[in-house]
Short mmCIF file of C-alpha atoms and ligand atoms in Angstrom, two decimals:
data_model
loop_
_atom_site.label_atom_id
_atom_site.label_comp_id
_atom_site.label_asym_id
_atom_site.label_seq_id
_atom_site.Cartn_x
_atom_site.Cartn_y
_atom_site.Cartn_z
CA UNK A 893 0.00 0.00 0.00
CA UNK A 894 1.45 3.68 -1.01
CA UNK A 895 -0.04 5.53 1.26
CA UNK A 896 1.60 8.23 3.20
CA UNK A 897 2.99 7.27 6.83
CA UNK A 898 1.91 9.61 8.25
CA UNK A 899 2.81 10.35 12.36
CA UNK A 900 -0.86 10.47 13.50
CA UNK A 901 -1.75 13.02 16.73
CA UNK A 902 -2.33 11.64 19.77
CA UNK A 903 -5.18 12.45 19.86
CA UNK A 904 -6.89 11.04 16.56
CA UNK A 905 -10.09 9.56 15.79
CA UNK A 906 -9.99 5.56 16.45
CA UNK A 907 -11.93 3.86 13.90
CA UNK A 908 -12.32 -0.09 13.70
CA UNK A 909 -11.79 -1.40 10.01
CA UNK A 910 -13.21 -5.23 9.78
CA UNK A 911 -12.95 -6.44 6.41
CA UNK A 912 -11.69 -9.89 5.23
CA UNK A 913 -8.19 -9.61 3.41
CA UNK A 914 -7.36 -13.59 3.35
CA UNK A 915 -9.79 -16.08 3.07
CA UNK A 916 -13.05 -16.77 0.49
CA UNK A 917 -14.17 -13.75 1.03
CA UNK A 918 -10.96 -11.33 0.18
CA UNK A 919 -11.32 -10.71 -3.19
CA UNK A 920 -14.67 -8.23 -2.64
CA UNK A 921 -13.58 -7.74 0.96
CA UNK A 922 -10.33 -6.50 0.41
CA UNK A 923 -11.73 -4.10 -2.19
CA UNK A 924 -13.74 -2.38 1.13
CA UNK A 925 -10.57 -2.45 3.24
CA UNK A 926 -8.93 -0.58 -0.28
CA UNK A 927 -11.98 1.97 0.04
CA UNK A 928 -12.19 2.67 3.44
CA UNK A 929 -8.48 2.99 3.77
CA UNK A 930 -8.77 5.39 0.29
CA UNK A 931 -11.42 7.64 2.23
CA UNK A 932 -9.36 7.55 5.64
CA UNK A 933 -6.31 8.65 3.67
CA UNK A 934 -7.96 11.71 1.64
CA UNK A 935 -9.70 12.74 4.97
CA UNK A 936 -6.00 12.90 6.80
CA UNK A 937 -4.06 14.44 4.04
CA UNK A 938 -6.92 17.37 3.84
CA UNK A 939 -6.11 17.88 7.88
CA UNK A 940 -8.27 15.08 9.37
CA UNK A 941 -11.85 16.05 11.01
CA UNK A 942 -11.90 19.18 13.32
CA UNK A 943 -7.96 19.17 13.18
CA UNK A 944 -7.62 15.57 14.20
CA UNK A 945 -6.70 12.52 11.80
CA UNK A 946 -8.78 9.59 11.84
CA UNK A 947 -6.92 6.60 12.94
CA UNK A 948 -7.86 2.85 11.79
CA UNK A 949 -7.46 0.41 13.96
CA UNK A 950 -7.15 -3.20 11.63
CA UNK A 951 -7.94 -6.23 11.92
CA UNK A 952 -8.57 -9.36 9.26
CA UNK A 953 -11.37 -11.36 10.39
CA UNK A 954 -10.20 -13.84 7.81
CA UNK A 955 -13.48 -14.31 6.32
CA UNK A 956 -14.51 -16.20 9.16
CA UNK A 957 -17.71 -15.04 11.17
CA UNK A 958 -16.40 -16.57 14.78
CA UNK A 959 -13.12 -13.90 14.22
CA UNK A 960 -15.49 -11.43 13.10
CA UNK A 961 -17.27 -11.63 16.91
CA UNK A 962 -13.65 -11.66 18.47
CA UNK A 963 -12.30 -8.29 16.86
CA UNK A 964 -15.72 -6.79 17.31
CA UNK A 965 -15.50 -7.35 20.72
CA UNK A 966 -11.72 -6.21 21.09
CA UNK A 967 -11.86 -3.00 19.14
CA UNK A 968 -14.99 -2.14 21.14
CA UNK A 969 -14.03 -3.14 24.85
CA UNK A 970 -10.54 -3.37 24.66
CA UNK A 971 -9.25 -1.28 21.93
CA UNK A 972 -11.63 2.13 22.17
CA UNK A 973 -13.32 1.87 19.44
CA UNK A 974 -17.06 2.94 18.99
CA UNK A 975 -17.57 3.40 15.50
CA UNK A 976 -16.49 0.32 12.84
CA UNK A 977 -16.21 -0.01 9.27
CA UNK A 978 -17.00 -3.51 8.58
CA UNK A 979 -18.49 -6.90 7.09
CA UNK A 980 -19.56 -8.09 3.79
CA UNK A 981 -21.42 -11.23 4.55
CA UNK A 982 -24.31 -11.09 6.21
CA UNK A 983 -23.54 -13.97 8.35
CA UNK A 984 -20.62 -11.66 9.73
CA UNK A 985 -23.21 -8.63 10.15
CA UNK A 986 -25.38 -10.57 12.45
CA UNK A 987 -22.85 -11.65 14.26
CA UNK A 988 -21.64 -8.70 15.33
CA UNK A 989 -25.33 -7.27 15.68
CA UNK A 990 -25.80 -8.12 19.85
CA UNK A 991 -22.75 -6.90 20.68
CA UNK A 992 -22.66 -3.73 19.04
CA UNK A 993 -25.91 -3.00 20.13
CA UNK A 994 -25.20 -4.06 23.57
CA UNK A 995 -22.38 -1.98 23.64
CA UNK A 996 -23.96 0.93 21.97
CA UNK A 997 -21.76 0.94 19.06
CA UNK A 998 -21.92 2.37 15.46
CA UNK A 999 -21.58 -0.21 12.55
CA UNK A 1000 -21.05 1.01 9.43
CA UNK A 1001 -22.15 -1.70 6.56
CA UNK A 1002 -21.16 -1.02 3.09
CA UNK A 1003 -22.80 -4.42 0.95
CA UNK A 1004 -26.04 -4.84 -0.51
CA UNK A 1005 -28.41 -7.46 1.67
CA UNK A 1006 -31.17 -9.56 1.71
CA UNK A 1007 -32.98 -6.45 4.17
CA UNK A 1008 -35.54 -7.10 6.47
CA UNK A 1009 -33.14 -5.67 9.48
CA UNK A 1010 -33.54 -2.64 11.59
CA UNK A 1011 -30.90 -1.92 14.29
CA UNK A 1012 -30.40 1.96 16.02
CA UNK A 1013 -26.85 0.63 15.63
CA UNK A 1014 -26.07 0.12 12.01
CA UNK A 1015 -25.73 2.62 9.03
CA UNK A 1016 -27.00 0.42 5.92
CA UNK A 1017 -24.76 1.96 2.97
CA UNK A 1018 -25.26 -0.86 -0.22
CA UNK A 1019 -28.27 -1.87 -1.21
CA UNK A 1020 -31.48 -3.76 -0.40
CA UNK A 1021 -34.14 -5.29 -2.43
CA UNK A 1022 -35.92 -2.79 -3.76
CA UNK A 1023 -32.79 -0.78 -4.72
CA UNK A 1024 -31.25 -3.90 -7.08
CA UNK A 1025 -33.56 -7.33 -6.75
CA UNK A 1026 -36.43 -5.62 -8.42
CA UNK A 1027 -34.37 -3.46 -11.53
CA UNK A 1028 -32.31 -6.92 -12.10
CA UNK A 1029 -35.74 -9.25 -12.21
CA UNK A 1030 -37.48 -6.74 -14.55
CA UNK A 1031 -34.87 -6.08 -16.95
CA UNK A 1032 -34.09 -9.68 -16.84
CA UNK A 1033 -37.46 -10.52 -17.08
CA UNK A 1034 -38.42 -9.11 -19.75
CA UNK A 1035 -35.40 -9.65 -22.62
CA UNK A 1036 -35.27 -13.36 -21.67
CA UNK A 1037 -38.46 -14.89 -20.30
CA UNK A 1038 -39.83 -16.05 -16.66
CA UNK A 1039 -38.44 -19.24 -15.72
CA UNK A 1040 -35.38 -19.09 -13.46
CA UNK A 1041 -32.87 -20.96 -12.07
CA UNK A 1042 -32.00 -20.09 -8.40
CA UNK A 1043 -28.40 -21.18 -7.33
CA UNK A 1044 -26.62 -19.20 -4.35
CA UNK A 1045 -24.31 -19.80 -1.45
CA UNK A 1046 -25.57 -21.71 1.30
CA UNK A 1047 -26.44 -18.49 3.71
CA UNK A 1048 -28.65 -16.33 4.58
CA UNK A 1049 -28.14 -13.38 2.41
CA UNK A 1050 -29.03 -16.06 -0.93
CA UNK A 1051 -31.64 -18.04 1.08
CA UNK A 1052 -33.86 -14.58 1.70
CA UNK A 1053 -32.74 -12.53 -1.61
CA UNK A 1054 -34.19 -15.70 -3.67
CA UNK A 1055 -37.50 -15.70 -1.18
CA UNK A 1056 -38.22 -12.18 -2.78
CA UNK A 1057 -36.96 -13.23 -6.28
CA UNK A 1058 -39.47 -15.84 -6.09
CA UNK A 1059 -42.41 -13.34 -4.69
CA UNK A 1060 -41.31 -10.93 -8.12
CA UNK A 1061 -41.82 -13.81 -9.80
CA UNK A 1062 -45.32 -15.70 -8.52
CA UNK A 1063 -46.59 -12.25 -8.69
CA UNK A 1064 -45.24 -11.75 -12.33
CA UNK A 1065 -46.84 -15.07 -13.46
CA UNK A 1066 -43.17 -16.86 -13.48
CA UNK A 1067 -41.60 -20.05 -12.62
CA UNK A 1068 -38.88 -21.73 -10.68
CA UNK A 1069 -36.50 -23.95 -13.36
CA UNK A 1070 -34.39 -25.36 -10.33
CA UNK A 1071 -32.76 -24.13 -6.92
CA UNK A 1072 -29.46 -25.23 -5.43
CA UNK A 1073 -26.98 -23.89 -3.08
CA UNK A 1074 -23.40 -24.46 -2.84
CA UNK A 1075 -21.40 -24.15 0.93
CA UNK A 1076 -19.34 -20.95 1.00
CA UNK A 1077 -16.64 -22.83 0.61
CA UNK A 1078 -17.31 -25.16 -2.27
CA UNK A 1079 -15.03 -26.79 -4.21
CA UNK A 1080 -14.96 -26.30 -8.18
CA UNK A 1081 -16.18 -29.73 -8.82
CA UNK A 1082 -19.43 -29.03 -6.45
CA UNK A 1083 -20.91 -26.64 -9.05
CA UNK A 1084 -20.58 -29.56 -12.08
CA UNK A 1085 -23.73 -31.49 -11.31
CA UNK A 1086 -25.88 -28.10 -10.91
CA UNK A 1087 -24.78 -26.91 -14.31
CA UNK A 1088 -25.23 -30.01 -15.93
CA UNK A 1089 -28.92 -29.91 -14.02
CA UNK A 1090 -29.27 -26.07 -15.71
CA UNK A 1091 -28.35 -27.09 -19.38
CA UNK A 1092 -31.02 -29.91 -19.13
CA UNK A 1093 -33.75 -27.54 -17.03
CA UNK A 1094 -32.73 -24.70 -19.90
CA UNK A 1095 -34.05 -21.63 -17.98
CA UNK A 1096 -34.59 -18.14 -19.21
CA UNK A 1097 -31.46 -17.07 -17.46
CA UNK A 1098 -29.71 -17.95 -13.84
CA UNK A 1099 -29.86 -15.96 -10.75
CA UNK A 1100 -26.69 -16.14 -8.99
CA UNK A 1101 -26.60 -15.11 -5.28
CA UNK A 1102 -23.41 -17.46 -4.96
CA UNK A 1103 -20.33 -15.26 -3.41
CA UNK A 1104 -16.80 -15.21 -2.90
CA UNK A 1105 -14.13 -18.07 -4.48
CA UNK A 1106 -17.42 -20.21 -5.54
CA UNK A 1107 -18.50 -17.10 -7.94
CA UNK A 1108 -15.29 -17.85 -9.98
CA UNK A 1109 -16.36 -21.53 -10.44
CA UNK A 1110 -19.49 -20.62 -11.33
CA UNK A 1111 -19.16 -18.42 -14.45
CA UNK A 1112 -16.20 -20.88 -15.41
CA UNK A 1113 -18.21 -24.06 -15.26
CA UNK A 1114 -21.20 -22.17 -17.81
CA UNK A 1115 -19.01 -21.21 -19.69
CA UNK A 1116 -16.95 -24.95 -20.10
CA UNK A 1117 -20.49 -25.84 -20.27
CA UNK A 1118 -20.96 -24.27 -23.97
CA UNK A 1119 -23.74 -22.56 -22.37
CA UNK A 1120 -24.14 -18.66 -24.08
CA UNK A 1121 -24.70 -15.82 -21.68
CA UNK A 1122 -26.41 -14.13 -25.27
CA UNK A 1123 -29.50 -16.63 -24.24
CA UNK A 1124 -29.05 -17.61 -21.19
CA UNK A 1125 -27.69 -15.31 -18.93
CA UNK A 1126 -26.02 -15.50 -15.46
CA UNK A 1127 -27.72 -12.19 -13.67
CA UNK A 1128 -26.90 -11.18 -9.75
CA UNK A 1129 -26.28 -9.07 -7.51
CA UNK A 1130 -23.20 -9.58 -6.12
CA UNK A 1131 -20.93 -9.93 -9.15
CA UNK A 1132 -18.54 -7.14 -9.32
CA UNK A 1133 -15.30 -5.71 -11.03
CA UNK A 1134 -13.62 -7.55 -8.40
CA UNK A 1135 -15.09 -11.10 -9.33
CA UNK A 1136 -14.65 -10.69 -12.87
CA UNK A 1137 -10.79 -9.87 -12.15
CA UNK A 1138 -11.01 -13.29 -10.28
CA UNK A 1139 -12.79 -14.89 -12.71
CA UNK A 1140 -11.10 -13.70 -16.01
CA UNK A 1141 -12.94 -11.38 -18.37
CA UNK A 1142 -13.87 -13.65 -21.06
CA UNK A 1143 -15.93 -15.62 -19.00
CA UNK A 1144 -17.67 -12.86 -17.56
CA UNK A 1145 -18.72 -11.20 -20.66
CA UNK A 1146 -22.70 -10.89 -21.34
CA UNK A 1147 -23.62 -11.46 -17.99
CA UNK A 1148 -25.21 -9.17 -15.61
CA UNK A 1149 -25.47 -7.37 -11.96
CA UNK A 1150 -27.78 -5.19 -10.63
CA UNK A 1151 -26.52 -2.39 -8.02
CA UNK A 1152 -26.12 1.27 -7.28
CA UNK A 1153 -22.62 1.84 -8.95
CA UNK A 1154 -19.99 0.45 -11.89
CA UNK A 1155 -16.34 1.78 -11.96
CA UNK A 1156 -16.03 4.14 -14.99
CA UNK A 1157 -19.44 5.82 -14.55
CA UNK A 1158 -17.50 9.25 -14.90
CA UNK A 1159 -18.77 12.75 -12.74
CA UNK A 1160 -16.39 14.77 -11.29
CA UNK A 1161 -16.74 12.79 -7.69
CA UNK A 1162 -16.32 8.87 -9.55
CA UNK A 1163 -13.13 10.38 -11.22
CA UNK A 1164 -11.47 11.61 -7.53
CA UNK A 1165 -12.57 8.12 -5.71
CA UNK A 1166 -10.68 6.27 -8.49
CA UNK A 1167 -7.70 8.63 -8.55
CA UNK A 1168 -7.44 8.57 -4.64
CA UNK A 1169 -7.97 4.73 -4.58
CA UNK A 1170 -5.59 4.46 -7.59
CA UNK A 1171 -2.76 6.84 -5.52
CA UNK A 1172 -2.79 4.58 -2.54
CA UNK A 1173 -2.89 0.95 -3.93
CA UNK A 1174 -1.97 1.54 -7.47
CA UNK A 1175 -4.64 -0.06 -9.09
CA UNK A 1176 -7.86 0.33 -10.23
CA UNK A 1177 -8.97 -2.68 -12.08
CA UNK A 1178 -11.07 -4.08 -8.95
CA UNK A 1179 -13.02 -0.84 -8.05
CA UNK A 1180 -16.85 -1.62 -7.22
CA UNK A 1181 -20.02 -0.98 -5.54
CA UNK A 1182 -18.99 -2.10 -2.35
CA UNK A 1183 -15.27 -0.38 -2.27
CA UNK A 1184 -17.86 2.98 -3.27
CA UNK A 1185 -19.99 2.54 -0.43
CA UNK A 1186 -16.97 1.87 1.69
CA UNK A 1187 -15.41 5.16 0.63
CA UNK A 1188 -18.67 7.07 0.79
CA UNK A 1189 -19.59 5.72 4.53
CA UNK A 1190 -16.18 6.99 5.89
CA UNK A 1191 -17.20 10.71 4.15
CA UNK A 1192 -20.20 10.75 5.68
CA UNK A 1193 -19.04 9.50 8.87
CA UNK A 1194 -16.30 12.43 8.76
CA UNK A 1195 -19.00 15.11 7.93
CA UNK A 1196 -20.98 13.82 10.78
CA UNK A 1197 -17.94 13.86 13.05
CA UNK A 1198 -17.39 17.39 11.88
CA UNK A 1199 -20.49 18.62 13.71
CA UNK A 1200 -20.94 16.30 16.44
CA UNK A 1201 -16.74 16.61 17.38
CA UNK A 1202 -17.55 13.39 19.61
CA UNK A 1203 -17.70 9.77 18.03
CA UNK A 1204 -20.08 8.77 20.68
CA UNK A 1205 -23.12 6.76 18.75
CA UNK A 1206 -26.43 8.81 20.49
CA UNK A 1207 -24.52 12.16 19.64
CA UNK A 1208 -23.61 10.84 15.87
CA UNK A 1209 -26.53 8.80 15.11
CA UNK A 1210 -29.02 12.26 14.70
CA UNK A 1211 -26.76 14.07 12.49
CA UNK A 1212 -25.79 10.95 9.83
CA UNK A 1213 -29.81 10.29 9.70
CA UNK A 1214 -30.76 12.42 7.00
CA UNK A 1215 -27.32 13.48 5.77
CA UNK A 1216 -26.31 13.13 2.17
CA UNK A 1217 -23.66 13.60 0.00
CA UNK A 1218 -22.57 13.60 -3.22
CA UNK A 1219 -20.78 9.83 -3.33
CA UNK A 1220 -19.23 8.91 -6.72
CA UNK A 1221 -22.75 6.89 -8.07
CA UNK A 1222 -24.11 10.21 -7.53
CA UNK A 1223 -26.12 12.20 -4.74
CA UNK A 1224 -26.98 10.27 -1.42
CA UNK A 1225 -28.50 10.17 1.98
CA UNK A 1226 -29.24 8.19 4.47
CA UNK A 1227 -32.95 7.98 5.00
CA UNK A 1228 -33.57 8.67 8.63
CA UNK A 1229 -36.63 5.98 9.24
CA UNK A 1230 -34.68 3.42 8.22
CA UNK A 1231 -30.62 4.21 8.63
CA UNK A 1232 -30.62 2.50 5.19
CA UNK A 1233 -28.92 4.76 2.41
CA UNK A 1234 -30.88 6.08 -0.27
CA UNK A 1235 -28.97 4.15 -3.79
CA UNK A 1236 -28.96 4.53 -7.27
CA UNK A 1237 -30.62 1.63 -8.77
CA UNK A 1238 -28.84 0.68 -12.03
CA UNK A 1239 -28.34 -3.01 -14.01
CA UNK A 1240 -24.92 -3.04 -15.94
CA UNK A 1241 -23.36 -5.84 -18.74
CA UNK A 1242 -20.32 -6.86 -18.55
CA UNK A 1243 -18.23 -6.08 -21.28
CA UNK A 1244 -14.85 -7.19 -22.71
CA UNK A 1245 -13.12 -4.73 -20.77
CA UNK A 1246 -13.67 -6.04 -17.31
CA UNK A 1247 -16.72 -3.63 -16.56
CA UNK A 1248 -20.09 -3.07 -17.29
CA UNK A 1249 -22.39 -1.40 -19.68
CA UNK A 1250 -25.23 0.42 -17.51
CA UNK A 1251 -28.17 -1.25 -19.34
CA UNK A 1252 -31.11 0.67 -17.03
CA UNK A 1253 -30.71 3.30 -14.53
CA UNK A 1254 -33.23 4.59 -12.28
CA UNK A 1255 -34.44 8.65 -12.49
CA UNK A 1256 -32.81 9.26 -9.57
CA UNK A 1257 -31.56 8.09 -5.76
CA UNK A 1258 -34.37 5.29 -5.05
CA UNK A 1259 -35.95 5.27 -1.44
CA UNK A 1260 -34.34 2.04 0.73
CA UNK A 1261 -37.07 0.26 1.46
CA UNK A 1262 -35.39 -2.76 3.56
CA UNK A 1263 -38.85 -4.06 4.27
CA UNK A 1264 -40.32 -3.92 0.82
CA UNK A 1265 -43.47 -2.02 2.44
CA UNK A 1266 -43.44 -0.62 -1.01
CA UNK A 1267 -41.70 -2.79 -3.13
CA UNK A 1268 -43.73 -2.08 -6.29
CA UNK A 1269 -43.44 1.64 -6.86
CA UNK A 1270 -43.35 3.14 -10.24
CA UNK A 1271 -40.24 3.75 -10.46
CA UNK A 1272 -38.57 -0.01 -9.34
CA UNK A 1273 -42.07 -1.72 -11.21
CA UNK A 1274 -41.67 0.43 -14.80
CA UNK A 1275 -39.92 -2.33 -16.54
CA UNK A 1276 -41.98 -4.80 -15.41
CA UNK A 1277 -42.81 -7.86 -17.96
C1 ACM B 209 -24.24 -10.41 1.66
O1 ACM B 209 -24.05 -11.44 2.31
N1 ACM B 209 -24.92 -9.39 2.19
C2 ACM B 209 -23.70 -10.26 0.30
#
C-alpha cells in the first residue's frame, strides 16, 4: 500500500476497520478495506476532522464469522473503538449485531443485503431489495423470459434474496426452473452437477446469489459448459469488477449485476474516488459498488464527526440520519426511518473490458425500502414484464 505514513496526533479519531483480506471472502472484501483505507487517507491528508486525523485500527477477520465476533469485541471493549467499518457477509453482520448493540456501538455496513433488518446501531450503505432485486428481475425478465434458475451460497443473504426473487416472480406469473446452493466454501467440482442440471432444465437465465471463491467456479463451469450468456444469462447481484478480475474477463462477458454503482461511470466525484484509490494501492482494475460505499460511509461519517466533534453513537446517530452527499454513483443520503442509504438503482453488462455497460438506470436516488413495504413503486415496477 502507497499511502503516506503519516505520524498520526495523539489524539486522533480511532476507527475499527473489519474487512476480510485472506480467506473466500478477500477478493470483494479487500476491495472495502482498499476503500475505506482510500477515504481515511484523503480525509488525513486534507487535515483530518476538526484538526484531528482519523486513525484505523485493523484487523482481518479472515473471512470467518467466529473472528469477526472476536475483533468486534476487542476494538470495542478493549481497543476504544465505537464506531467500525466492517463486514460483507451477512452472516458476519449478524454476528456482530448483539454486541454492538449491547455496547452501543456504530456499525457502518457497506454491501447490498437480503434487508428485512432494523438496528439503532447500524448505518445500511449498499443496497437492499428494492434498490437492485427488483431493476435486475425486470430487466431480466423481460429480454429473456420467466423461468429461473436459483443457485446461491448456502447463507442467509441467498436463502432470503431468492425468497423475494421468487415473490417478483409468482406475482409476475413466473416459474422456478431449479434451486441449489453451494457451501461458502465449495469446491470447483461441487458446481458440475448443478450446471449439468441447468443445461437440461434450460431456464430463461440464472440468478446467482453465490459469493466469494465459488462465484469464480461458477461463471467458469457455464461457460466450459458451452452454455451462451447471449440466451441464457447469469444475472446477480453480487458480481462485481472484483469477481470478474477473479474470474477472467472472457468468461464474464454478457452477464449481468444489478446495483447502485460500476467503476467508470464518470462525474467529477467517480473520477477523484478512483484517482485517490488508484494513488494509494496503485490499481484500479477491482473498483466496485462495495469499495464505493466503503469510501462514501467513511465521508459521511467524517462530515458527521465534523459537527458532532464526539464519536459517541447517540450524539452521531441524529446528524448521519438524513445526511447526504454527493458519493461517486451520484447524490446520497441516508434515510432517517430506516438508517438504510438512499442508492442509485442501475443493471450493468459486462463487457470485454472487465466492466459493465449500464443497461437501465433509475431517475434518480431510489428510497431504501429494507422491508419492501413498497416494493412495487413506479419507479422499481416500470420495466416490469
Ligand atoms: C451479503 O451477504 N450481504 C452479500
Amino acid at each position: 500500500m502507497a499511502m503516506d505514513q503519516r505520524t498520526l496526533t495523539p489524539d486522533a479519531w480511532r476507527v475499527g476497520v473489519l474487512f476480510s483480506r485472506t480467506g473466500c471472502l478477500s477478493a470483494i472484501e479487500e476491495t472495502q478495506f482498499r476503500g475505506t483505507m482510500t477515504a481515511i487517507d484523503q480525509i488525513n491528508r486534507a487535515g483530518g476532522v476538526n484538526g484531528r486525523e482519523l486513525l484505523p485500527v485493523i484487523h482481518d477477520p479472515a473471512s470467518d464469522v467466529g473472528l469477526f465476533r472476536a475483533y468486534a469485541y476487542s476494538l470495542m471493549v478493549e481497543e476504544g473503538v465505537q464506531t467500525i467499518f466492517g463486514c460483507y457477509s451477512s452472516s458476519s453482520r449478524k454476528a456482530i449485531l448483539p454486541l454492538i448493540e449491547r455496547l452501543n456501538g456504530l456499525l457502518w455496513y457497506p454491501t447490498l443485503y437480503e434487508g428485512f433488518e432494523y438496528s439503532p446501531n447500524v448505518i445500511y450503505t449498499g443496497s437492499s431489495p428494492n434498490q437492485n432485486s427488483v431493476a435486475l428481475f425486470n430487466y431480466l425478465t423481460r429480454r429473456f423470459g420467466k423461468r429461473i434458475y436459483f443457485i446461491g451460497s448456502d447463507y442467509i443473504y441467498p436463502h432470503e434474496t431468492n425468497r423475494i426473487m421468487r415473490m417478483l416472480l409468482t406475482r409476475h406469473g413466473g416459474e422456478v426452473a431449479g434451486e441449489a446452493y453451494v457451501s461458502l466454501n465449495c469446491r470447483r467440482q461441487d458446481i458440475l452437477p448443478i450446471m449439468r442440471h441447468i443445461r437440461d432444465t434450460s431456464p430463461s437465465f440464472i440468478f446467482s446469489t453465490v459469493v466469494g471463491e465459488a462465484t469464480t467456479f461458477l461463471y467458469q463451469a457455464f461457460s466450459d459448459a458451452g452454455l451462451d450468456a447471449r440466451t441464457m444469462p447469469i444475472a446477480s447481484l453480487t458480481t462485481t469488477e472484483a469477481e470478474i478480475q477473479a474470474m477472467g474477463l472472457d468468461v464474464a462477458e454478457g452477464h449481468f449485476t444489478a446495483g447502485p454503482y460500476f467503476k467508470g461511470m464518470g462525474g467529477t466525484c467517480e473520477e477523484t474516488f478512483v484517482e485517490e484509490y488508484v494513488r494509494c494501492f496503485g490499481e484500479e482494475d477491482s473498483i466496485n459498488m462495495c469499495a464505493e460505499a466503503a469510501y462514501f460511509q467513511v465521508h459521511l461519517l467524517a462530515k458527521a464527526l465534523a459537527v458532532t466533534n464526539s464519536l459517541d453513537t447517540d450524539l452521531l446517530r441524529p446528524v448521519v440520519l438524513g445526511s447526504s452527499m454527493e458519493a461517486p454513483q451520484g447524490r446520497i443520503s441516508v434515510n432517517p426511518t430506516s438508517n438504510h442509504a438512499n442508492l442509485w438503482s442501475r443493471v450493468g453488462r459486462a463487457n470485454q473490458a472487465g466492466g459493465f455497460d449500464i443497461v437501465h438506470q433509475s431517475h434518480s436516488e431510489v428510497d431504501a425500502d429494507p422491508f419492501l413495504i413498497c416494493p412495487f413503486s413506479r419507479e422499481t415496477d416500470e420495466e416490469a414484464a
